[in-house]
Amino acid sequence: MALRLDELKPPCIDLGNGIVLSFDRGEYTDEAAKQKAANELRETPEVVSASIKELRELVRQEKGLNIPLENESLLVRFLRPKKYYPDSTFEMMKAFYKMKSRENFILDRLSTESIRNALEDRVVQILPKHDQHGRRIVYMEMGAKWNCSKVPSLEVIRATNMLMEAIGREPRTQLHGVVFVINFDKLSLSHIGQFPPKFVKTIVDHGQKNSPYRIKGIHIVNNARMFNIMFKIFKPFLGKKWSQRIFLHGVDLKSLHEHIDASSLPSLLGGTYELPEYDGAVVGQLLDCYKDTMEEEDKYGYIAEN
């Protein structure tokens, strides 16, 4: 398992048998995607142009918010999940960058070194295949395979956010969205103790309201009695949309496949392809191929007052 670099193609991880993990930063140009964007996101040339113009003016008037207004791809990244409504986009953008300004928390100074243990242990993974709707699939180990004494919950959330930042820059992911599959096999009290209510409220609020991603589903597998204790911590903070997009499958992987085709999933989730054991550090190498862009974007946001 190694990182492959080709001047003519995006960097990728070769997982064998023709399966690769890479990021697609190119804008979609096919008619099917453009039609879906118009239907679901109101994405037409006229709406896009007017929305970018209005969002630029809102950002320009916000004291202390440093955003490169000439960077249309950045503005569109925030506009797409809000269906090109500038006012709601601006509110999300402000909240996102205010969260990013909090030091030693879930978004600040994200780097592969800061999430090294989470990557190496593959607590959070981007699966190489998209689902049947073109959505990215993020897989999380929140039970037996999660050593929470080595990888505390803050690092898990930071790793999730860094991976979401990577796929969130893909125009097709901005259009189609993301689904999560979370494995709670052999969840323990030590795992649950990693999530005090105040922390849970912060990360749930951020995910639901203040992050520029289209979360289309959260699928829970291997949820047993212990999961019910954990879910009671999360449930009071869930809004209507996320509540309707959480699916509890237990050990019934056929139930999962009613939402995500088995052909899109690895065998460990009852799918049709083999996801080999690999050194999670290689994902860090893939992310670091985009290090310059990430470091540049890390400068954006609210300017700290001296």
PDB file of C-alpha atoms in Angstrom:
ATOM      1  CA  MET A   1       0.000   0.000   0.000  1.00  0.00           C
ATOM      2  CA  ALA A   2       1.704   3.128  -1.152  1.00  0.00           C
ATOM      3  CA  LEU A   3       1.117   6.673  -2.251  1.00  0.00           C
ATOM      4  CA  ARG A   4       1.272   7.062  -6.023  1.00  0.00           C
ATOM      5  CA  LEU A   5       2.359  10.347  -7.557  1.00  0.00           C
ATOM      6  CA  ASP A   6       1.796  11.114 -11.222  1.00  0.00           C
ATOM      7  CA  GLU A   7       2.243  14.525 -12.798  1.00  0.00           C
ATOM      8  CA  LEU A   8      -0.811  13.936 -14.992  1.00  0.00           C
ATOM      9  CA  LYS A   9      -3.141  12.612 -12.280  1.00  0.00           C
ATOM     10  CA  PRO A  10      -4.084  13.543  -8.698  1.00  0.00           C
ATOM     11  CA  PRO A  11      -2.066  11.802  -5.946  1.00  0.00           C
ATOM     12  CA  CYS A  12      -3.678   8.568  -4.832  1.00  0.00           C
ATOM     13  CA  ILE A  13      -3.332   5.580  -2.539  1.00  0.00           C
ATOM     14  CA  ASP A  14      -3.298   2.308  -4.460  1.00  0.00           C
ATOM     15  CA  LEU A  15      -5.283  -0.212  -2.404  1.00  0.00           C
ATOM     16  CA  GLY A  16      -4.913  -3.009  -4.945  1.00  0.00           C
ATOM     17  CA  ASN A  17      -7.366  -4.684  -7.324  1.00  0.00           C
ATOM     18  CA  GLY A  18      -7.938  -1.414  -9.123  1.00  0.00           C
ATOM     19  CA  ILE A  19      -9.199   0.370  -6.007  1.00  0.00           C
ATOM     20  CA  VAL A  20      -7.671   3.752  -5.236  1.00  0.00           C
ATOM     21  CA  LEU A  21      -8.320   6.606  -2.827  1.00  0.00           C
ATOM     22  CA  SER A  22      -7.830  10.089  -4.258  1.00  0.00           C
ATOM     23  CA  PHE A  23      -9.407  13.534  -4.167  1.00  0.00           C
ATOM     24  CA  ASP A  24     -11.128  15.026  -7.194  1.00  0.00           C
ATOM     25  CA  ARG A  25     -10.801  18.816  -7.104  1.00  0.00           C
ATOM     26  CA  GLY A  26     -12.146  19.361 -10.626  1.00  0.00           C
ATOM     27  CA  GLU A  27     -15.464  21.117 -11.199  1.00  0.00           C
ATOM     28  CA  TYR A  28     -18.223  18.941 -12.610  1.00  0.00           C
ATOM     29  CA  THR A  29     -19.109  19.698 -16.208  1.00  0.00           C
ATOM     30  CA  ASP A  30     -21.377  16.795 -17.173  1.00  0.00           C
ATOM     31  CA  GLU A  31     -25.030  17.570 -17.802  1.00  0.00           C
ATOM     32  CA  ALA A  32     -26.355  15.148 -15.169  1.00  0.00           C
ATOM     33  CA  ALA A  33     -24.387  16.829 -12.370  1.00  0.00           C
ATOM     34  CA  LYS A  34     -25.235  20.324 -13.598  1.00  0.00           C
ATOM     35  CA  GLN A  35     -28.927  19.439 -13.750  1.00  0.00           C
ATOM     36  CA  LYS A  36     -28.844  17.988 -10.233  1.00  0.00           C
ATOM     37  CA  ALA A  37     -27.087  21.126  -8.982  1.00  0.00           C
ATOM     38  CA  ALA A  38     -29.755  23.299 -10.595  1.00  0.00           C
ATOM     39  CA  ASN A  39     -32.598  21.213  -9.128  1.00  0.00           C
ATOM     40  CA  GLU A  40     -31.235  20.704  -5.615  1.00  0.00           C
ATOM     41  CA  LEU A  41     -28.988  23.722  -5.048  1.00  0.00           C
ATOM     42  CA  ARG A  42     -30.545  26.384  -7.328  1.00  0.00           C
ATOM     43  CA  GLU A  43     -27.161  26.402  -9.084  1.00  0.00           C
ATOM     44  CA  THR A  44     -27.659  28.369 -12.290  1.00  0.00           C
ATOM     45  CA  PRO A  45     -25.227  30.923 -13.741  1.00  0.00           C
ATOM     46  CA  GLU A  46     -27.521  33.786 -12.764  1.00  0.00           C
ATOM     47  CA  VAL A  47     -28.039  32.618  -9.165  1.00  0.00           C
ATOM     48  CA  VAL A  48     -24.351  31.788  -8.701  1.00  0.00           C
ATOM     49  CA  SER A  49     -23.224  35.188  -9.946  1.00  0.00           C
ATOM     50  CA  ALA A  50     -25.719  37.140  -7.844  1.00  0.00           C
ATOM     51  CA  SER A  51     -25.053  35.047  -4.707  1.00  0.00           C
ATOM     52  CA  ILE A  52     -21.278  35.410  -4.934  1.00  0.00           C
ATOM     53  CA  LYS A  53     -21.635  39.164  -5.396  1.00  0.00           C
ATOM     54  CA  GLU A  54     -23.908  39.498  -2.341  1.00  0.00           C
ATOM     55  CA  LEU A  55     -21.773  37.190  -0.170  1.00  0.00           C
ATOM     56  CA  ARG A  56     -18.675  39.182  -1.041  1.00  0.00           C
ATOM     57  CA  GLU A  57     -20.367  42.355   0.138  1.00  0.00           C
ATOM     58  CA  LEU A  58     -21.468  40.740   3.414  1.00  0.00           C
ATOM     59  CA  VAL A  59     -17.930  39.490   4.096  1.00  0.00           C
ATOM     60  CA  ARG A  60     -16.472  42.865   3.171  1.00  0.00           C
ATOM     61  CA  GLN A  61     -18.619  44.533   5.832  1.00  0.00           C
ATOM     62  CA  GLU A  62     -17.742  42.025   8.584  1.00  0.00           C
ATOM     63  CA  LYS A  63     -15.050  43.494  10.795  1.00  0.00           C
ATOM     64  CA  GLY A  64     -12.015  41.285  11.330  1.00  0.00           C
ATOM     65  CA  LEU A  65     -13.034  38.499   8.926  1.00  0.00           C
ATOM     66  CA  ASN A  66     -10.191  37.756   6.524  1.00  0.00           C
ATOM     67  CA  ILE A  67     -11.480  35.911   3.450  1.00  0.00           C
ATOM     68  CA  PRO A  68      -9.938  36.255  -0.023  1.00  0.00           C
ATOM     69  CA  LEU A  69     -12.957  37.592  -1.879  1.00  0.00           C
ATOM     70  CA  GLU A  70     -11.430  36.790  -5.266  1.00  0.00           C
ATOM     71  CA  ASN A  71     -11.408  33.068  -4.375  1.00  0.00           C
ATOM     72  CA  GLU A  72     -14.708  32.011  -5.938  1.00  0.00           C
ATOM     73  CA  SER A  73     -14.196  28.301  -5.251  1.00  0.00           C
ATOM     74  CA  LEU A  74     -13.996  29.045  -1.518  1.00  0.00           C
ATOM     75  CA  LEU A  75     -17.165  31.134  -1.592  1.00  0.00           C
ATOM     76  CA  VAL A  76     -18.998  28.484  -3.623  1.00  0.00           C
ATOM     77  CA  ARG A  77     -17.886  25.824  -1.150  1.00  0.00           C
ATOM     78  CA  PHE A  78     -19.891  27.657   1.515  1.00  0.00           C
ATOM     79  CA  LEU A  79     -22.770  28.640  -0.774  1.00  0.00           C
ATOM     80  CA  ARG A  80     -23.572  25.156  -2.094  1.00  0.00           C
ATOM     81  CA  PRO A  81     -24.737  23.553   1.184  1.00  0.00           C
ATOM     82  CA  LYS A  82     -26.936  26.607   1.790  1.00  0.00           C
ATOM     83  CA  LYS A  83     -28.408  26.434  -1.728  1.00  0.00           C
ATOM     84  CA  TYR A  84     -26.901  29.771  -2.701  1.00  0.00           C
ATOM     85  CA  TYR A  85     -28.799  31.829  -0.144  1.00  0.00           C
ATOM     86  CA  PRO A  86     -26.186  34.466   0.809  1.00  0.00           C
ATOM     87  CA  ASP A  87     -27.586  35.467   4.212  1.00  0.00           C
ATOM     88  CA  SER A  88     -27.715  31.942   5.665  1.00  0.00           C
ATOM     89  CA  THR A  89     -24.365  31.162   4.039  1.00  0.00           C
ATOM     90  CA  PHE A  90     -22.823  34.184   5.722  1.00  0.00           C
ATOM     91  CA  GLU A  91     -24.181  33.169   9.132  1.00  0.00           C
ATOM     92  CA  MET A  92     -22.696  29.693   8.704  1.00  0.00           C
ATOM     93  CA  MET A  93     -19.390  31.134   7.505  1.00  0.00           C
ATOM     94  CA  LYS A  94     -19.099  33.419  10.535  1.00  0.00           C
ATOM     95  CA  ALA A  95     -19.862  30.566  12.933  1.00  0.00           C
ATOM     96  CA  PHE A  96     -17.405  28.266  11.139  1.00  0.00           C
ATOM     97  CA  TYR A  97     -14.533  30.722  11.391  1.00  0.00           C
ATOM     98  CA  LYS A  98     -15.365  31.669  14.977  1.00  0.00           C
ATOM     99  CA  MET A  99     -15.090  27.982  15.850  1.00  0.00           C
ATOM    100  CA  LYS A 100     -11.821  27.802  13.910  1.00  0.00           C
ATOM    101  CA  SER A 101     -10.445  30.680  15.995  1.00  0.00           C
ATOM    102  CA  ARG A 102     -10.839  28.682  19.238  1.00  0.00           C
ATOM    103  CA  GLU A 103      -7.373  27.449  20.151  1.00  0.00           C
ATOM    104  CA  ASN A 104      -6.610  23.812  20.926  1.00  0.00           C
ATOM    105  CA  PHE A 105     -10.059  22.718  19.910  1.00  0.00           C
ATOM    106  CA  ILE A 106     -11.760  20.938  17.011  1.00  0.00           C
ATOM    107  CA  LEU A 107     -10.751  23.053  13.990  1.00  0.00           C
ATOM    108  CA  ASP A 108      -7.672  25.138  14.729  1.00  0.00           C
ATOM    109  CA  ARG A 109      -4.298  24.383  13.141  1.00  0.00           C
ATOM    110  CA  LEU A 110      -5.326  21.045  11.682  1.00  0.00           C
ATOM    111  CA  SER A 111      -2.336  19.064  10.459  1.00  0.00           C
ATOM    112  CA  THR A 112      -1.521  15.443   9.833  1.00  0.00           C
ATOM    113  CA  GLU A 113       0.939  15.485  12.728  1.00  0.00           C
ATOM    114  CA  SER A 114      -1.765  16.654  15.148  1.00  0.00           C
ATOM    115  CA  ILE A 115      -4.001  13.693  14.202  1.00  0.00           C
ATOM    116  CA  ARG A 116      -1.263  11.143  13.578  1.00  0.00           C
ATOM    117  CA  ASN A 117      -2.545   8.533  16.044  1.00  0.00           C
ATOM    118  CA  ALA A 118      -6.092   8.697  14.689  1.00  0.00           C
ATOM    119  CA  LEU A 119      -4.827   8.220  11.137  1.00  0.00           C
ATOM    120  CA  GLU A 120      -2.445   5.391  12.036  1.00  0.00           C
ATOM    121  CA  ASP A 121      -5.168   3.529  13.967  1.00  0.00           C
ATOM    122  CA  ARG A 122      -7.710   4.224  11.192  1.00  0.00           C
ATOM    123  CA  VAL A 123     -10.306   5.362  13.691  1.00  0.00           C
ATOM    124  CA  VAL A 124     -11.735   7.563  10.929  1.00  0.00           C
ATOM    125  CA  GLN A 125     -11.423   6.612   7.263  1.00  0.00           C
ATOM    126  CA  ILE A 126     -12.584   7.853   3.895  1.00  0.00           C
ATOM    127  CA  LEU A 127     -13.712   4.768   2.019  1.00  0.00           C
ATOM    128  CA  PRO A 128     -12.354   4.622  -1.531  1.00  0.00           C
ATOM    129  CA  LYS A 129     -15.682   4.092  -3.292  1.00  0.00           C
ATOM    130  CA  HIS A 130     -18.588   6.527  -3.477  1.00  0.00           C
ATOM    131  CA  ASP A 131     -22.118   5.281  -2.909  1.00  0.00           C
ATOM    132  CA  GLN A 132     -24.704   4.816  -5.654  1.00  0.00           C
ATOM    133  CA  HIS A 133     -25.676   8.502  -5.405  1.00  0.00           C
ATOM    134  CA  GLY A 134     -22.095   9.732  -5.770  1.00  0.00           C
ATOM    135  CA  ARG A 135     -21.788  10.545  -2.072  1.00  0.00           C
ATOM    136  CA  ARG A 136     -18.559  10.160  -0.118  1.00  0.00           C
ATOM    137  CA  ILE A 137     -18.576   7.532   2.630  1.00  0.00           C
ATOM    138  CA  VAL A 138     -16.794   8.225   5.921  1.00  0.00           C
ATOM    139  CA  TYR A 139     -16.306   5.200   8.173  1.00  0.00           C
ATOM    140  CA  MET A 140     -15.633   5.515  11.915  1.00  0.00           C
ATOM    141  CA  GLU A 141     -14.600   2.920  14.501  1.00  0.00           C
ATOM    142  CA  MET A 142     -16.162   3.934  17.807  1.00  0.00           C
ATOM    143  CA  GLY A 143     -15.984   0.639  19.655  1.00  0.00           C
ATOM    144  CA  ALA A 144     -13.499  -2.195  20.117  1.00  0.00           C
ATOM    145  CA  LYS A 145     -10.984  -0.886  17.567  1.00  0.00           C
ATOM    146  CA  TRP A 146     -10.886   2.578  19.113  1.00  0.00           C
ATOM    147  CA  ASN A 147      -8.172   2.827  21.771  1.00  0.00           C
ATOM    148  CA  CYS A 148      -9.445   5.977  23.448  1.00  0.00           C
ATOM    149  CA  SER A 149      -6.486   6.162  25.843  1.00  0.00           C
ATOM    150  CA  LYS A 150      -4.224   6.554  22.787  1.00  0.00           C
ATOM    151  CA  VAL A 151      -6.642   8.525  20.596  1.00  0.00           C
ATOM    152  CA  PRO A 152      -8.883  10.756  22.753  1.00  0.00           C
ATOM    153  CA  SER A 153     -12.204  12.001  21.439  1.00  0.00           C
ATOM    154  CA  LEU A 154     -10.829  15.461  20.627  1.00  0.00           C
ATOM    155  CA  GLU A 155      -8.311  13.910  18.224  1.00  0.00           C
ATOM    156  CA  VAL A 156     -11.060  11.760  16.684  1.00  0.00           C
ATOM    157  CA  ILE A 157     -13.150  14.861  15.990  1.00  0.00           C
ATOM    158  CA  ARG A 158     -10.129  16.800  14.693  1.00  0.00           C
ATOM    159  CA  ALA A 159      -9.242  13.906  12.384  1.00  0.00           C
ATOM    160  CA  THR A 160     -12.835  13.760  11.155  1.00  0.00           C
ATOM    161  CA  ASN A 161     -12.805  17.492  10.499  1.00  0.00           C
ATOM    162  CA  MET A 162      -9.508  17.332   8.621  1.00  0.00           C
ATOM    163  CA  LEU A 163     -10.767  14.531   6.392  1.00  0.00           C
ATOM    164  CA  MET A 164     -14.016  16.429   5.859  1.00  0.00           C
ATOM    165  CA  GLU A 165     -12.003  19.495   4.873  1.00  0.00           C
ATOM    166  CA  ALA A 166     -10.202  17.361   2.280  1.00  0.00           C
ATOM    167  CA  ILE A 167     -13.319  15.872   0.676  1.00  0.00           C
ATOM    168  CA  GLY A 168     -15.273  19.077   1.254  1.00  0.00           C
ATOM    169  CA  ARG A 169     -13.088  20.789  -1.341  1.00  0.00           C
ATOM    170  CA  GLU A 170     -14.331  18.342  -3.986  1.00  0.00           C
ATOM    171  CA  PRO A 171     -17.076  19.982  -6.066  1.00  0.00           C
ATOM    172  CA  ARG A 172     -18.840  16.650  -6.589  1.00  0.00           C
ATOM    173  CA  THR A 173     -18.896  16.050  -2.834  1.00  0.00           C
ATOM    174  CA  GLN A 174     -20.275  19.566  -2.367  1.00  0.00           C
ATOM    175  CA  LEU A 175     -23.072  18.510  -4.710  1.00  0.00           C
ATOM    176  CA  HIS A 176     -23.756  14.905  -3.725  1.00  0.00           C
ATOM    177  CA  GLY A 177     -22.874  15.089  -0.025  1.00  0.00           C
ATOM    178  CA  VAL A 178     -21.432  12.704   2.547  1.00  0.00           C
ATOM    179  CA  VAL A 179     -22.758   9.701   4.450  1.00  0.00           C
ATOM    180  CA  PHE A 180     -21.269   8.337   7.657  1.00  0.00           C
ATOM    181  CA  VAL A 181     -21.124   4.699   8.724  1.00  0.00           C
ATOM    182  CA  ILE A 182     -20.205   4.388  12.413  1.00  0.00           C
ATOM    183  CA  ASN A 183     -19.350   1.064  14.020  1.00  0.00           C
ATOM    184  CA  PHE A 184     -20.115   0.838  17.745  1.00  0.00           C
ATOM    185  CA  ASP A 185     -19.103  -2.809  18.161  1.00  0.00           C
ATOM    186  CA  LYS A 186     -18.171  -3.462  21.819  1.00  0.00           C
ATOM    187  CA  LEU A 187     -18.682   0.140  22.895  1.00  0.00           C
ATOM    188  CA  SER A 188     -17.565   0.553  26.524  1.00  0.00           C
ATOM    189  CA  LEU A 189     -18.053   3.009  29.369  1.00  0.00           C
ATOM    190  CA  SER A 190     -14.532   4.309  28.804  1.00  0.00           C
ATOM    191  CA  HIS A 191     -15.570   5.252  25.266  1.00  0.00           C
ATOM    192  CA  ILE A 192     -18.760   6.918  26.463  1.00  0.00           C
ATOM    193  CA  GLY A 193     -16.790   8.860  29.061  1.00  0.00           C
ATOM    194  CA  GLN A 194     -14.961  10.589  26.210  1.00  0.00           C
ATOM    195  CA  PHE A 195     -18.101  12.570  25.410  1.00  0.00           C
ATOM    196  CA  PRO A 196     -19.260  14.901  28.199  1.00  0.00           C
ATOM    197  CA  PRO A 197     -22.539  16.681  27.322  1.00  0.00           C
ATOM    198  CA  LYS A 198     -20.966  20.133  26.823  1.00  0.00           C
ATOM    199  CA  PHE A 199     -18.489  18.727  24.299  1.00  0.00           C
ATOM    200  CA  VAL A 200     -21.241  16.760  22.569  1.00  0.00           C
ATOM    201  CA  LYS A 201     -23.415  19.855  22.224  1.00  0.00           C
ATOM    202  CA  THR A 202     -20.525  21.791  20.676  1.00  0.00           C
ATOM    203  CA  ILE A 203     -19.630  19.191  18.067  1.00  0.00           C
ATOM    204  CA  VAL A 204     -23.256  18.404  17.195  1.00  0.00           C
ATOM    205  CA  ASP A 205     -24.161  22.081  16.837  1.00  0.00           C
ATOM    206  CA  HIS A 206     -21.109  22.616  14.666  1.00  0.00           C
ATOM    207  CA  GLY A 207     -21.914  19.646  12.457  1.00  0.00           C
ATOM    208  CA  GLN A 208     -25.593  20.474  12.072  1.00  0.00           C
ATOM    209  CA  LYS A 209     -25.460  24.232  11.680  1.00  0.00           C
ATOM    210  CA  ASN A 210     -21.991  25.601  11.095  1.00  0.00           C
ATOM    211  CA  SER A 211     -20.021  23.313   8.793  1.00  0.00           C
ATOM    212  CA  PRO A 212     -20.134  23.573   4.981  1.00  0.00           C
ATOM    213  CA  TYR A 213     -21.038  19.973   4.204  1.00  0.00           C
ATOM    214  CA  ARG A 214     -24.166  18.193   3.016  1.00  0.00           C
ATOM    215  CA  ILE A 215     -24.552  15.347   5.520  1.00  0.00           C
ATOM    216  CA  LYS A 216     -27.035  13.003   3.864  1.00  0.00           C
ATOM    217  CA  GLY A 217     -27.073  10.154   6.366  1.00  0.00           C
ATOM    218  CA  ILE A 218     -25.531   8.795   9.578  1.00  0.00           C
ATOM    219  CA  HIS A 219     -25.693   5.009   9.717  1.00  0.00           C
ATOM    220  CA  ILE A 220     -25.041   3.240  13.001  1.00  0.00           C
ATOM    221  CA  VAL A 221     -24.032  -0.427  12.967  1.00  0.00           C
ATOM    222  CA  ASN A 222     -23.459  -2.900  15.802  1.00  0.00           C
ATOM    223  CA  ASN A 223     -25.325  -0.699  18.247  1.00  0.00           C
ATOM    224  CA  ALA A 224     -26.145  -2.737  21.338  1.00  0.00           C
ATOM    225  CA  ARG A 225     -27.442  -1.848  24.807  1.00  0.00           C
ATOM    226  CA  MET A 226     -24.404   0.251  25.716  1.00  0.00           C
ATOM    227  CA  PHE A 227     -25.041   2.452  22.683  1.00  0.00           C
ATOM    228  CA  ASN A 228     -28.392   3.500  24.150  1.00  0.00           C
ATOM    229  CA  ILE A 229     -26.538   5.155  27.033  1.00  0.00           C
ATOM    230  CA  MET A 230     -24.375   7.113  24.627  1.00  0.00           C
ATOM    231  CA  PHE A 231     -27.285   8.041  22.386  1.00  0.00           C
ATOM    232  CA  LYS A 232     -29.084   9.605  25.348  1.00  0.00           C
ATOM    233  CA  ILE A 233     -26.189  12.073  25.600  1.00  0.00           C
ATOM    234  CA  PHE A 234     -26.435  13.035  21.927  1.00  0.00           C
ATOM    235  CA  LYS A 235     -30.194  12.925  21.355  1.00  0.00           C
ATOM    236  CA  PRO A 236     -31.197  16.192  23.122  1.00  0.00           C
ATOM    237  CA  PHE A 237     -28.912  18.175  20.823  1.00  0.00           C
ATOM    238  CA  LEU A 238     -30.096  16.693  17.527  1.00  0.00           C
ATOM    239  CA  GLY A 239     -32.165  18.920  15.271  1.00  0.00           C
ATOM    240  CA  LYS A 240     -35.022  17.672  13.119  1.00  0.00           C
ATOM    241  CA  LYS A 241     -32.948  17.151   9.971  1.00  0.00           C
ATOM    242  CA  TRP A 242     -30.207  15.086  11.591  1.00  0.00           C
ATOM    243  CA  SER A 243     -32.746  13.138  13.668  1.00  0.00           C
ATOM    244  CA  GLN A 244     -34.404  12.067  10.428  1.00  0.00           C
ATOM    245  CA  ARG A 245     -31.059  11.096   8.885  1.00  0.00           C
ATOM    246  CA  ILE A 246     -29.794   8.807  11.658  1.00  0.00           C
ATOM    247  CA  PHE A 247     -30.416   5.131  10.996  1.00  0.00           C
ATOM    248  CA  LEU A 248     -29.829   2.382  13.572  1.00  0.00           C
ATOM    249  CA  HIS A 249     -29.081  -0.924  11.853  1.00  0.00           C
ATOM    250  CA  GLY A 250     -27.815  -3.075  14.715  1.00  0.00           C
ATOM    251  CA  VAL A 251     -26.084  -6.148  13.260  1.00  0.00           C
ATOM    252  CA  ASP A 252     -28.363  -6.225  10.224  1.00  0.00           C
ATOM    253  CA  LEU A 253     -26.053  -5.181   7.404  1.00  0.00           C
ATOM    254  CA  LYS A 254     -28.794  -5.876   4.860  1.00  0.00           C
ATOM    255  CA  SER A 255     -30.621  -2.971   6.447  1.00  0.00           C
ATOM    256  CA  LEU A 256     -27.545  -0.805   5.820  1.00  0.00           C
ATOM    257  CA  HIS A 257     -27.486  -1.969   2.192  1.00  0.00           C
ATOM    258  CA  GLU A 258     -31.016  -0.640   1.682  1.00  0.00           C
ATOM    259  CA  HIS A 259     -29.435   2.795   1.975  1.00  0.00           C
ATOM    260  CA  ILE A 260     -25.893   2.206   0.672  1.00  0.00           C
ATOM    261  CA  ASP A 261     -25.355  -0.380  -2.056  1.00  0.00           C
ATOM    262  CA  ALA A 262     -23.178  -3.311  -1.051  1.00  0.00           C
ATOM    263  CA  SER A 263     -21.060  -2.629  -4.146  1.00  0.00           C
ATOM    264  CA  SER A 264     -20.001   0.659  -2.530  1.00  0.00           C
ATOM    265  CA  LEU A 265     -18.937  -0.965   0.739  1.00  0.00           C
ATOM    266  CA  PRO A 266     -16.019  -3.163   1.854  1.00  0.00           C
ATOM    267  CA  SER A 267     -16.561  -6.702   3.057  1.00  0.00           C
ATOM    268  CA  LEU A 268     -16.287  -5.674   6.720  1.00  0.00           C
ATOM    269  CA  LEU A 269     -19.636  -3.919   6.159  1.00  0.00           C
ATOM    270  CA  GLY A 270     -21.072  -6.772   4.136  1.00  0.00           C
ATOM    271  CA  GLY A 271     -19.923  -5.216   0.898  1.00  0.00           C
ATOM    272  CA  THR A 272     -18.483  -6.683  -2.253  1.00  0.00           C
ATOM    273  CA  TYR A 273     -14.878  -5.493  -2.231  1.00  0.00           C
ATOM    274  CA  GLU A 274     -11.941  -6.167   0.046  1.00  0.00           C
ATOM    275  CA  LEU A 275     -10.411  -3.239   1.904  1.00  0.00           C
ATOM    276  CA  PRO A 276      -6.951  -4.508   2.825  1.00  0.00           C
ATOM    277  CA  GLU A 277      -5.206  -3.771   6.065  1.00  0.00           C
ATOM    278  CA  TYR A 278      -2.988  -0.770   5.473  1.00  0.00           C
ATOM    279  CA  ASP A 279      -0.816   1.646   7.392  1.00  0.00           C
ATOM    280  CA  GLY A 280      -3.039   4.613   8.115  1.00  0.00           C
ATOM    281  CA  ALA A 281       0.007   6.892   7.972  1.00  0.00           C
ATOM    282  CA  VAL A 282      -0.229   6.762   4.165  1.00  0.00           C
ATOM    283  CA  VAL A 283      -3.466   8.763   4.402  1.00  0.00           C
ATOM    284  CA  GLY A 284      -1.455  11.463   6.124  1.00  0.00           C
ATOM    285  CA  GLN A 285       0.959  11.389   3.187  1.00  0.00           C
ATOM    286  CA  LEU A 286      -1.967  11.856   0.797  1.00  0.00           C
ATOM    287  CA  LEU A 287      -3.316  14.787   2.820  1.00  0.00           C
ATOM    288  CA  ASP A 288       0.137  16.346   2.914  1.00  0.00           C
ATOM    289  CA  CYS A 289       0.147  16.501  -0.882  1.00  0.00           C
ATOM    290  CA  TYR A 290      -2.295  19.363  -0.349  1.00  0.00           C
ATOM    291  CA  LYS A 291      -0.422  20.863   2.587  1.00  0.00           C
ATOM    292  CA  ASP A 292       0.312  24.187   0.886  1.00  0.00           C
ATOM    293  CA  THR A 293      -3.367  24.778   0.151  1.00  0.00           C
ATOM    294  CA  MET A 294      -4.401  23.810   3.677  1.00  0.00           C
ATOM    295  CA  GLU A 295      -1.800  26.053   5.264  1.00  0.00           C
ATOM    296  CA  GLU A 296      -2.902  28.961   3.087  1.00  0.00           C
ATOM    297  CA  GLU A 297      -6.562  28.429   3.975  1.00  0.00           C
ATOM    298  CA  ASP A 298      -5.613  28.143   7.637  1.00  0.00           C
ATOM    299  CA  LYS A 299      -4.814  31.855   7.473  1.00  0.00           C
ATOM    300  CA  TYR A 300      -8.419  32.682   6.632  1.00  0.00           C
ATOM    301  CA  GLY A 301     -10.882  33.653   9.317  1.00  0.00           C
ATOM    302  CA  TYR A 302     -11.130  36.134  12.123  1.00  0.00           C
ATOM    303  CA  ILE A 303      -8.000  38.145  12.796  1.00  0.00           C
ATOM    304  CA  ALA A 304      -6.884  37.791  16.402  1.00  0.00           C
ATOM    305  CA  GLU A 305      -6.902  41.072  18.292  1.00  0.00           C
ATOM    306  CA  ASN A 306      -3.586  42.062  19.828  1.00  0.00           C
TER     307      ASN A 306
END
